[in-house]
mmCIF file of C-alpha atoms in Angstrom:
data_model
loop_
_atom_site.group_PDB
_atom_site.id
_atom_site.type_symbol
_atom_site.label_atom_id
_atom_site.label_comp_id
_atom_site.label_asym_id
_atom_site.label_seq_id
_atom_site.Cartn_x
_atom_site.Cartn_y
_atom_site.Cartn_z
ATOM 1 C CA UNK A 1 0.000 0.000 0.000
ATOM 2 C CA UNK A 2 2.922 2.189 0.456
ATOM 3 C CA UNK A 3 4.838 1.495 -2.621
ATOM 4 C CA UNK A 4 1.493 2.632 -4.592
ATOM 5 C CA UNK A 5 1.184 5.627 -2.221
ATOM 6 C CA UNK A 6 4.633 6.493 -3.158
ATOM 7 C CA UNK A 7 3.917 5.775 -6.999
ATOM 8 C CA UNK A 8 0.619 8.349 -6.621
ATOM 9 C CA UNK A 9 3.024 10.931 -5.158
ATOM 10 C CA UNK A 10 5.778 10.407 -8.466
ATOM 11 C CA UNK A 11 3.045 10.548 -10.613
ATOM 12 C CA UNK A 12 1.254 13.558 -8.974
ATOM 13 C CA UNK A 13 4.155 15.494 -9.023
ATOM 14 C CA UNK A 14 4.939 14.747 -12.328
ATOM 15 C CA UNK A 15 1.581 15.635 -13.784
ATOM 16 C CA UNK A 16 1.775 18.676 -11.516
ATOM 17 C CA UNK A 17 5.057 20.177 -13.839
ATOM 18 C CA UNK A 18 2.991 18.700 -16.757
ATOM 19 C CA UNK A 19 0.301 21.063 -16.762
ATOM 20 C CA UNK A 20 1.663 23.878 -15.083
ATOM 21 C CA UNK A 21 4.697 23.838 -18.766
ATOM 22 C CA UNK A 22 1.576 23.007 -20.662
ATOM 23 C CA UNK A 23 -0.400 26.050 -18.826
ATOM 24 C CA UNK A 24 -3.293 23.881 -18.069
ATOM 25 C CA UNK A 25 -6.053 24.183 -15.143
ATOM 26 C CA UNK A 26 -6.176 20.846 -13.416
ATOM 27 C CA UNK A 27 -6.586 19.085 -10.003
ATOM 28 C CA UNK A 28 -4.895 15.871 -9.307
ATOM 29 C CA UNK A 29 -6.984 13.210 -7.501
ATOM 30 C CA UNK A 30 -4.917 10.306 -6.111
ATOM 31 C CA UNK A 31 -5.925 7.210 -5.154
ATOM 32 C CA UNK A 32 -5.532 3.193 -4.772
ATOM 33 C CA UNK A 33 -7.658 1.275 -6.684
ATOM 34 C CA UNK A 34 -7.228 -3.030 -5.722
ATOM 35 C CA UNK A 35 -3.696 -3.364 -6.679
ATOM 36 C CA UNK A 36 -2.591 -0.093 -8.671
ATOM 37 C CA UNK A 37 -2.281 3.625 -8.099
ATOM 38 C CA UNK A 38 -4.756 5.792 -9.651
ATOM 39 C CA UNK A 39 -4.384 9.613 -10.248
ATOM 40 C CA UNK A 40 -7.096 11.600 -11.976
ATOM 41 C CA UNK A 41 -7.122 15.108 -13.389
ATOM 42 C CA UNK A 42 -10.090 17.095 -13.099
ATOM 43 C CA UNK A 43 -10.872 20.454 -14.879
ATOM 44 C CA UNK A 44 -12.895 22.939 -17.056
ATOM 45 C CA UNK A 45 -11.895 21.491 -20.632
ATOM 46 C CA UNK A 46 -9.358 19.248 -21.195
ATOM 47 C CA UNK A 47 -9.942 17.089 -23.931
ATOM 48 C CA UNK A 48 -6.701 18.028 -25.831
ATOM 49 C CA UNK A 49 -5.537 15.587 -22.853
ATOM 50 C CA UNK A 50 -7.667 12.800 -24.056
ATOM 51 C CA UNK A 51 -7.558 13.091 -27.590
ATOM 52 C CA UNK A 52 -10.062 11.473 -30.166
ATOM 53 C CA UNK A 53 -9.980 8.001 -29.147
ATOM 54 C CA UNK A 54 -7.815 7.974 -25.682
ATOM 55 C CA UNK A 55 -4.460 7.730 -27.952
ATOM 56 C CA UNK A 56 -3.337 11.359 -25.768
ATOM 57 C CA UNK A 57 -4.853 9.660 -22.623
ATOM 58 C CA UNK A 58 -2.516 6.405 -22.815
ATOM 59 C CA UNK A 59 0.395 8.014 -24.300
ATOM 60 C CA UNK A 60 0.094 10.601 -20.962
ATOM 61 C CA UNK A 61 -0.150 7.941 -18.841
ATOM 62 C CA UNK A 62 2.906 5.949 -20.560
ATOM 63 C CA UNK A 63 4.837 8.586 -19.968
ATOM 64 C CA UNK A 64 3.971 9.115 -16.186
ATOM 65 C CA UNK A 65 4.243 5.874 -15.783
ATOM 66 C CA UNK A 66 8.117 6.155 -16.778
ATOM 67 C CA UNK A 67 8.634 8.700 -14.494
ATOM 68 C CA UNK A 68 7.667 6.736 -11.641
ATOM 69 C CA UNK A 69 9.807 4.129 -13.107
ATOM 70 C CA UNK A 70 12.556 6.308 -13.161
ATOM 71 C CA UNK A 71 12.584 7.266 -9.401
ATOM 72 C CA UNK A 72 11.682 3.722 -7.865
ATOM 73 C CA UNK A 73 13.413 1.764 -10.441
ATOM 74 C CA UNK A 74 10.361 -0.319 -10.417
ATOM 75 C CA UNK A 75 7.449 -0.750 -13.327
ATOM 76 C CA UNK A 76 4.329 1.065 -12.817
ATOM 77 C CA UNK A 77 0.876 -0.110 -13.290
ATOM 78 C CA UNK A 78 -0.585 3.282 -12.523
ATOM 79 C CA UNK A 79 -3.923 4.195 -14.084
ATOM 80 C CA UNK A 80 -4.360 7.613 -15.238
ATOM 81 C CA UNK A 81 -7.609 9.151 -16.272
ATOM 82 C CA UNK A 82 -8.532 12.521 -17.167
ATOM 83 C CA UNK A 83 -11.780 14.573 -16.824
ATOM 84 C CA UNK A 84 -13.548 10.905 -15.767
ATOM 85 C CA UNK A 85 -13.008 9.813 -19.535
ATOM 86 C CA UNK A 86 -11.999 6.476 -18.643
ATOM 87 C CA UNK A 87 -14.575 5.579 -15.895
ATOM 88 C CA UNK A 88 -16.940 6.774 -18.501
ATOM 89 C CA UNK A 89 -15.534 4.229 -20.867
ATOM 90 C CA UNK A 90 -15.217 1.778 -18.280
ATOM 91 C CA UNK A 91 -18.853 2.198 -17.701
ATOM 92 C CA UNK A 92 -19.820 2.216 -21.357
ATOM 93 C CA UNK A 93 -17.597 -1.260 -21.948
ATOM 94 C CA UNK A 94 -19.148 -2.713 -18.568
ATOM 95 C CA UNK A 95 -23.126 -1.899 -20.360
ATOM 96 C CA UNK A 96 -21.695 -3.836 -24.370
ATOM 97 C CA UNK A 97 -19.842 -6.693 -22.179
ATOM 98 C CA UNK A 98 -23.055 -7.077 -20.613
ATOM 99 C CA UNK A 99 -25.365 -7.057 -24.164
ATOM 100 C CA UNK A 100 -22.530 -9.393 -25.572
ATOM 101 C CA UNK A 101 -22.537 -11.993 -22.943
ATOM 102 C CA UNK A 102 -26.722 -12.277 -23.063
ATOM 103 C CA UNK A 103 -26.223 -12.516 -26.899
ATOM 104 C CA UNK A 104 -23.761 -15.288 -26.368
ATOM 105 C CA UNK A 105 -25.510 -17.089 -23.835
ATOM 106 C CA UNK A 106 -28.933 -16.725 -26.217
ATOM 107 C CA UNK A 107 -26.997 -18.200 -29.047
ATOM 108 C CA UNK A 108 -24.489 -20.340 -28.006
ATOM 109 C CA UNK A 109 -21.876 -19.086 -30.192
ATOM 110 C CA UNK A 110 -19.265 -17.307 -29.916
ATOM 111 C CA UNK A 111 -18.818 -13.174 -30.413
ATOM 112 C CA UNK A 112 -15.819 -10.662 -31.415
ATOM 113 C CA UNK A 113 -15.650 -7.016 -30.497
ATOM 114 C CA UNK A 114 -13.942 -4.512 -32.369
ATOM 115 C CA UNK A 115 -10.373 -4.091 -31.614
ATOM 116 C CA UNK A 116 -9.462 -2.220 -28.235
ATOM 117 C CA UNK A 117 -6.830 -1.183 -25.856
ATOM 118 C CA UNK A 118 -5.466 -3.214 -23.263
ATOM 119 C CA UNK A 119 -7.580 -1.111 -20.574
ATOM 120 C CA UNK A 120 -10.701 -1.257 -22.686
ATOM 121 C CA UNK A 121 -10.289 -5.248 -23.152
ATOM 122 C CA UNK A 122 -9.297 -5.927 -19.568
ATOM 123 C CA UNK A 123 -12.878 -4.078 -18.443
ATOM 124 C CA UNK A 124 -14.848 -6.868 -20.788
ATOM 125 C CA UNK A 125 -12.420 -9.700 -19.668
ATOM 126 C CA UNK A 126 -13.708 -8.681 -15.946
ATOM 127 C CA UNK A 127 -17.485 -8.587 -16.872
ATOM 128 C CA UNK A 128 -17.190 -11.567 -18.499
ATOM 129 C CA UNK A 129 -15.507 -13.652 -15.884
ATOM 130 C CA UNK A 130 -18.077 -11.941 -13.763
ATOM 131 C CA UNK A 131 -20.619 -13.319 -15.535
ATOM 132 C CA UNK A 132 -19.406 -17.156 -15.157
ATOM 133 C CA UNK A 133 -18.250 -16.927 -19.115
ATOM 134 C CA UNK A 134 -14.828 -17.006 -20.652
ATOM 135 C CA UNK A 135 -13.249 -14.767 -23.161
ATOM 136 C CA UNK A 136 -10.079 -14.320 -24.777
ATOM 137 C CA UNK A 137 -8.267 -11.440 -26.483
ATOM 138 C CA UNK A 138 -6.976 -12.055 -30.646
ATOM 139 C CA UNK A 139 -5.156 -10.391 -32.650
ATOM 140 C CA UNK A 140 -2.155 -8.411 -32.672
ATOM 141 C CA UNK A 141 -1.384 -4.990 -31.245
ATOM 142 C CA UNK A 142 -3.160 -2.312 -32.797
ATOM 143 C CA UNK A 143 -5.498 -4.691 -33.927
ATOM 144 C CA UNK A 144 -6.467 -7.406 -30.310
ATOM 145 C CA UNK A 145 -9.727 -7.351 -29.969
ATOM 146 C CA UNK A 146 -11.908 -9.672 -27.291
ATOM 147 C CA UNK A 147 -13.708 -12.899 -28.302
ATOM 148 C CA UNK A 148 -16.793 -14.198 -25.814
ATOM 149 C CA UNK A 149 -17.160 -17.747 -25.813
ATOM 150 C CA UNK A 150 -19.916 -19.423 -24.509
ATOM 151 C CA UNK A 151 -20.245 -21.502 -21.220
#
């Protein structure tokens, strides 16, 4: 619990210098979510932090995810999410997982998603397991997408 406290702090700090060269309004939020730290930035508009698709989003949190790296000397599985665009995903993933799973159950057969990020596929691997159903992720990096398989 410490070592992710400590992580939160890095990464807070970080972000902090972040926005203030980028002259960006933001609030950090830190906090430990299961087995990760999370740190959240909260403002008026910052979308230009998101980007279209999340591509600013990750490659943000890549990069403050090296900088705790390079003060513990440790890898970082630090989740970053701005203006609550990833709970909003999450949420969003949890509601298709759920319409996938019925429509797999229903049928019997089997059902691919579009490809996704690692964070957007782990959210349907967890509703899926959830569910008492197994899944699997295909593909190859841009391209892994999630396949639902039924019972």
């Amino acid at each position: 619990m410490e070592r992710l406290e400590q992580e939160g702090d890095i990464a807070a700090d970080y972000l902090e210098e972040f926005l203030d060269i980028a002259d960006l309004d933001g609030d950090l939020d830190m906090d430990v979510e299961g087995d990760r730290a999370s740190v959240s930035i909260v403002g008026a508009d910052l979308s230009q932090l998101v980007g279209g698709n999340g591509e600013v989003l990750d490659a943000l949190q890549e990069l403050t995810r090296l900088a705790v790296y390079r003060e513990t000397g440790e890898r970082s599985r630090l989740m970053l999410d701005v203006s609550g665009h990833r709970a909003a995903r999450r949420e969003a993933l949890v509601v298709l997982a759920e319409k996938l799973i019925a429509d797999v159950k229903s049928s019997g057969e089997r059902a691919e998603l579009e490809p996704m990020t690692s964070f957007e596929r782990k959210v349907v691997h967890d509703a899926v397991a959830a569910a008492g159903l197994t899944s699997e992720s295909e593909g190859v990096e841009p391209r892994r997408y999630v396949v639902v398989l039924p019972a």
